[in-house]
Short mmCIF file of C-alpha atoms in Angstrom, two decimals:
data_model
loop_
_atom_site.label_atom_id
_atom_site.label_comp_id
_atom_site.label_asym_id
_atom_site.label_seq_id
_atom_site.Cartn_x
_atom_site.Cartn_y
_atom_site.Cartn_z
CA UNK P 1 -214.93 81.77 29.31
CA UNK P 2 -218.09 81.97 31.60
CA UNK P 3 -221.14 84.03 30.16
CA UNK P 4 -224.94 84.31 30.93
CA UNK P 5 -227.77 85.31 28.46
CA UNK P 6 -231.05 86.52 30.15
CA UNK P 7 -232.85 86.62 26.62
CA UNK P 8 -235.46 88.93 27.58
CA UNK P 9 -235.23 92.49 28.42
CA UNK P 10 -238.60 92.72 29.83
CA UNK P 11 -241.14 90.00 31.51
CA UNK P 12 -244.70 91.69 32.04
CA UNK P 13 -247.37 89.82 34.34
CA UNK P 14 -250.16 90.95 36.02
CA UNK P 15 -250.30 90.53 39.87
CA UNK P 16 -250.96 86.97 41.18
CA UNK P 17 -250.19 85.70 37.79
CA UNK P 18 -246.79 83.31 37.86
CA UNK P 19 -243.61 84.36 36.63
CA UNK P 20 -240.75 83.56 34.94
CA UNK P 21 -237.24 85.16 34.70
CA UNK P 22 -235.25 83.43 31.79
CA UNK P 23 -231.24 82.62 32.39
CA UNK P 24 -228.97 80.40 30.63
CA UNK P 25 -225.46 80.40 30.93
CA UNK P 26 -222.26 78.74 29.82
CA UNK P 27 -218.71 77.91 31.63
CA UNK P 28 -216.04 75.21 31.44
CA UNK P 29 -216.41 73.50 34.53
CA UNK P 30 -219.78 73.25 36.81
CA UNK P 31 -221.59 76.57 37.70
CA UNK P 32 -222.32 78.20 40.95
CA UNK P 33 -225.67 80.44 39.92
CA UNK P 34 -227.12 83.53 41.52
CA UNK P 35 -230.15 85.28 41.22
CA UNK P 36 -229.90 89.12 42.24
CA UNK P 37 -232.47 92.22 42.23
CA UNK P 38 -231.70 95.83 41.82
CA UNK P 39 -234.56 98.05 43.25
CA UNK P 40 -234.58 101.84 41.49
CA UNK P 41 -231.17 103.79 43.32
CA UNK P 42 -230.82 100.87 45.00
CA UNK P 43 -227.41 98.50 45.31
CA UNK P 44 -227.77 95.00 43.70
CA UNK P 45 -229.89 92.43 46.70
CA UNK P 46 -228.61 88.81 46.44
CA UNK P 47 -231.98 86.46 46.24
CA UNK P 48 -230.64 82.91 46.04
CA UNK P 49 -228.22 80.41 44.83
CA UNK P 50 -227.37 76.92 43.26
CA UNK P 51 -224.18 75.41 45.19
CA UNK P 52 -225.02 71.82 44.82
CA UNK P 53 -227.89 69.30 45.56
CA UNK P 54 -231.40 70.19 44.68
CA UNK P 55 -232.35 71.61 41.38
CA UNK P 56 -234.91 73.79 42.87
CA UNK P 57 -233.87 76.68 45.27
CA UNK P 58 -235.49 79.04 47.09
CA UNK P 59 -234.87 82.18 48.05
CA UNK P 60 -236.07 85.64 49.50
CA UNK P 61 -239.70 87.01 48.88
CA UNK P 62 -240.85 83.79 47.49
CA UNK P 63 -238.50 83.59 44.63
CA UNK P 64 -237.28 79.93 43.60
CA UNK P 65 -235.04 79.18 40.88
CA UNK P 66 -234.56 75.97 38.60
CA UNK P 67 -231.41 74.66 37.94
CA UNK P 68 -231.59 72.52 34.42
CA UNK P 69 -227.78 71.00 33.38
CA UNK P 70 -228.86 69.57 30.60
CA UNK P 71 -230.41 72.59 29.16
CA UNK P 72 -227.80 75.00 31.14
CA UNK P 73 -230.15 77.21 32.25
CA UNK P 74 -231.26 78.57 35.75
CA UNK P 75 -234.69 80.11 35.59
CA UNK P 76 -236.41 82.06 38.09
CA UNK P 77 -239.88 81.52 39.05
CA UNK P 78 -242.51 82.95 41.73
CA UNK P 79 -245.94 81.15 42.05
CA UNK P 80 -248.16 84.47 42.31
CA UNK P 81 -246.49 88.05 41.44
CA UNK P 82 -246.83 91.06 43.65
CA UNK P 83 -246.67 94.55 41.90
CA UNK P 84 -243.95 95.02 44.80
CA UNK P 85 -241.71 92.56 42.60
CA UNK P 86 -241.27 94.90 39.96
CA UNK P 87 -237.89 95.56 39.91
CA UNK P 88 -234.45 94.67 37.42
CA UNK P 89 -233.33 91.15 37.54
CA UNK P 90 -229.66 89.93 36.94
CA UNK P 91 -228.67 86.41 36.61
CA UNK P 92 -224.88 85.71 37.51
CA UNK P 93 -222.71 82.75 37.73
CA UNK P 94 -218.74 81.50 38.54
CA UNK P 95 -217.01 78.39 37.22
CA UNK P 96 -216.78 76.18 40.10
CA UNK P 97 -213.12 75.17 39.12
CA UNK P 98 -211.67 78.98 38.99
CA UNK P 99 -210.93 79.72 42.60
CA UNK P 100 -211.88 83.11 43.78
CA UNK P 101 -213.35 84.55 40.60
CA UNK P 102 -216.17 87.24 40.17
CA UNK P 103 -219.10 86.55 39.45
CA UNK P 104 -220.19 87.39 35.92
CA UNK P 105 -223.46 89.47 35.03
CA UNK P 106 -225.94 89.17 32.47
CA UNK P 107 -227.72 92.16 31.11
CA UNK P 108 -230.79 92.04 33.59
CA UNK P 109 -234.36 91.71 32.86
CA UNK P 110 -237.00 94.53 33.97
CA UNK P 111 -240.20 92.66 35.29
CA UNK P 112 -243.04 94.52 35.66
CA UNK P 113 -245.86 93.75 37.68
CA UNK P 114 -249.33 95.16 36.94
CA UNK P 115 -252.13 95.26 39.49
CA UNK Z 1 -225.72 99.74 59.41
CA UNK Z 2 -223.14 96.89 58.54
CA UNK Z 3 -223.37 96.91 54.84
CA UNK Z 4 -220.71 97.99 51.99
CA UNK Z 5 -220.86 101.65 52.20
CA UNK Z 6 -219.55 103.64 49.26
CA UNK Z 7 -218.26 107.28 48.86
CA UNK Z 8 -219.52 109.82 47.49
CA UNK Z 9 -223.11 108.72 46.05
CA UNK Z 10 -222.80 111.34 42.88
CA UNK Z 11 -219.49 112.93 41.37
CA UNK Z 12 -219.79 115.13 38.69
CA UNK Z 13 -216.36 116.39 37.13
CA UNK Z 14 -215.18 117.77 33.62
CA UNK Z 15 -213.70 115.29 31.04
CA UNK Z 16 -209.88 115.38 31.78
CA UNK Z 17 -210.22 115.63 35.60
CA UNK Z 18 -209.19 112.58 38.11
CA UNK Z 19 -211.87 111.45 40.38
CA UNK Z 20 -211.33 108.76 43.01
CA UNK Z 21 -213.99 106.43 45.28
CA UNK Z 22 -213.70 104.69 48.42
CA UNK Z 23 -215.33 101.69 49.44
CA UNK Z 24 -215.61 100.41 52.91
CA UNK Z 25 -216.67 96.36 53.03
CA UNK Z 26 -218.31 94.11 55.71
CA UNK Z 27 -216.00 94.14 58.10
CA UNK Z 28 -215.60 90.15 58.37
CA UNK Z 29 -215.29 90.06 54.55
CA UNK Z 30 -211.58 89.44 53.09
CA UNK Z 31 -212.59 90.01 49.58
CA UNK Z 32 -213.59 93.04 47.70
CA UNK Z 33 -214.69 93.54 44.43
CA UNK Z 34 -215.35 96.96 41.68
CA UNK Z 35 -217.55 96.33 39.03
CA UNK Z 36 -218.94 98.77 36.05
CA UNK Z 37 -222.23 99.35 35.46
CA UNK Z 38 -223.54 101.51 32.95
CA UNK Z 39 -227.38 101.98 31.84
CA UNK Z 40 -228.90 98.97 30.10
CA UNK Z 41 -226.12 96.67 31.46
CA UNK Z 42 -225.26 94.31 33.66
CA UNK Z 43 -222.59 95.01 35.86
CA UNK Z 44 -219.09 94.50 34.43
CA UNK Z 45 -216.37 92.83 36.60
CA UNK Z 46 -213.15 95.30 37.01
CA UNK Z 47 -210.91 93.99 40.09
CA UNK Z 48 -211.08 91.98 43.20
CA UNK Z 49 -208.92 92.18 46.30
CA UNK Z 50 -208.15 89.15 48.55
CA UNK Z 51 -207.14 91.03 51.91
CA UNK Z 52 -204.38 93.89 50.09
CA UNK Z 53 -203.57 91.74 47.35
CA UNK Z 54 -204.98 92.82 43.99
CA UNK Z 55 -205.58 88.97 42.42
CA UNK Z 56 -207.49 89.80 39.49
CA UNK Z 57 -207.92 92.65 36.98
CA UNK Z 58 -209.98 92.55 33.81
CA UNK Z 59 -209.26 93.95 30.43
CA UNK Z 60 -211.79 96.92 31.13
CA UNK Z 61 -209.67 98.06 33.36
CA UNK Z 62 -207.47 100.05 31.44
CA UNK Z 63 -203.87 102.16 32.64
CA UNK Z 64 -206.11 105.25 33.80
CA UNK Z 65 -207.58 103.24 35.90
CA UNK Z 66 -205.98 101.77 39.58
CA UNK Z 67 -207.71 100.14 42.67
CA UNK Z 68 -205.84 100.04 45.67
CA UNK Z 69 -206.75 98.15 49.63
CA UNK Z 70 -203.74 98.90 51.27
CA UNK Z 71 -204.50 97.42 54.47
CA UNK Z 72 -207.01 95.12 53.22
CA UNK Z 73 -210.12 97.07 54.30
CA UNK Z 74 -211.37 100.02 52.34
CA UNK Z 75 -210.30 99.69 49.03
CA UNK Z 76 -210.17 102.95 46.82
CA UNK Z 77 -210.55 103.52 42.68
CA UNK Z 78 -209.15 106.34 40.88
CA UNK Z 79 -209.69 107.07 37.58
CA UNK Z 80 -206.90 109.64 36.16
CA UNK Z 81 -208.06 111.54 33.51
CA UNK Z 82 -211.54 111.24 32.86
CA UNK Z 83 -213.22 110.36 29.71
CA UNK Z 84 -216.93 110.81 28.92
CA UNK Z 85 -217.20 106.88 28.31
CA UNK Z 86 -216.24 106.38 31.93
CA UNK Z 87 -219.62 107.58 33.28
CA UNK Z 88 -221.13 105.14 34.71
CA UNK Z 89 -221.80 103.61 38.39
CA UNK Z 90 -218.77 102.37 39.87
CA UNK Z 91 -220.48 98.86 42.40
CA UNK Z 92 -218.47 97.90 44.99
CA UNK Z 93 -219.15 94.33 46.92
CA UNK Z 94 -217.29 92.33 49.79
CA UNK Z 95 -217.50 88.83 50.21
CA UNK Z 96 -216.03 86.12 52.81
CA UNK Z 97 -212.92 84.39 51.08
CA UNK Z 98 -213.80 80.50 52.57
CA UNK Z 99 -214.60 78.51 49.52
CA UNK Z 100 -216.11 79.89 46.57
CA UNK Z 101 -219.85 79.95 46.65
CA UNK Z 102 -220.79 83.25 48.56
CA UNK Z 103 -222.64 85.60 47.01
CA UNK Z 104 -221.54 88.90 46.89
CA UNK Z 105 -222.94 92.09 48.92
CA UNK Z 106 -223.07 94.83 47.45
CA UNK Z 107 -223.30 99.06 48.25
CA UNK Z 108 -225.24 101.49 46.36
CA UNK Z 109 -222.93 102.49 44.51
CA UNK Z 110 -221.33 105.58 43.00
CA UNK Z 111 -222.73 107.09 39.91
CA UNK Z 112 -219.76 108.81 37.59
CA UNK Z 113 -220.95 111.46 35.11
CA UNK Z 114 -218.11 113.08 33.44
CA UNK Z 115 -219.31 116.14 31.32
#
């Protein structure tokens, strides 16, 4: 069965500080990994992704993302934070090998961004 | 605007009534997806569509519970007889069916309080 474990509710770092969003996950086969942010009343906004290739990805609003096998974890990063970033952050992945499954949620991490 | 739109935003209704949301996709997106998301959560997968067909349904979603896309575009879920544990936001999210590595997009959502 696929899971993912965002160990920390809540990341706090100051503005222009770096950052770092914590994901691990676990499925039978190889992942695909996602990265998605929910703004307050907001629907979920995809950020990035880990197909294939390079273990480092980057995404939207400066967001990159880590992709470890070994350690099965896929860790988001940003080199300087911007209060703007503060927002709920769900990790999400889908076995490779199970055609046309959903893509399974952890619990989210709040980052908060102080100026 | 182009994105998932969901219908209605807010529903209120009395434990025992039956309540039922629509979902309108991308338009060039053959999948559809319902997930669960209640406070503190991630969301949680319930059904996906590929076109009309109804491929996958998880355990969560239980007999008061059906999803329907009857012409493989808007997809609808009713819940029959409402129970307080069902509040929640009901996500809905399209995706393109070619291989397996799209990310989702999502609406806004529609947030279920049952009294």
């Amino acid at each position: 069965a696929q899971s993912v474990a965002q160990p920390e509710d809540q990341v706090n770092v100051a503005e222009g500080n770096p950052l770092t969003v914590k994901c691990t996950y676990s499925v039978s086969g190889n992942p695909y990994l996602f990265w998605y942010v929910q703004y307050p009343n907001r629907g979920l906004q995809f950020l990035l992704k880990y197909i294939t290739g390079d273990n480092l990805v980057k995404g939207s609003y400066g967001f990159e993302a880590e992709f470890n096998k070994s350690q099965t974890s896929f860790h988001l990063k940003k080199p300087s934070a911007l209060v703007s970033d503060s927002a709920l952050y769900f990790c999400a992945v889908r076995d490779m090998r199970q055609a046309g499954t959903a893509l399974i949620f952890g619990k989210g991490t709040t980052l908060s961004v102080s100026s | 605007d182009t994105g998932v739109s969901q219908d209605p935003r807010h529903k209120i209704t009395k434990r025992g009534q039956n309540v039922t949301f629509r979902c309108d996709p991308i338009s060039e997106h053959n999948r559809l997806y319902w997930y669960r998301q209640t406070l503190g959560q991630g969301p949680e997968f319930l059904t996906y569509f590929q076109n009309e067909a109804q491929l996958e349904k998880s355990r969560l979603l239980s007999d008061r519970f059906s999803a329907e896309r009857p012409k493989g575009s808007f997809s609808t879920l009713e819940i029959q007889r409402t129970e307080q544990g069902d509040s929640a936001m009901y996500l809905c999210a399209s995706s393109w069916a070619l291989g397996n590595t799209g990310e989702l997009f999502f609406g806004e959502g529609s947030r279920l309080t049952v009294l």
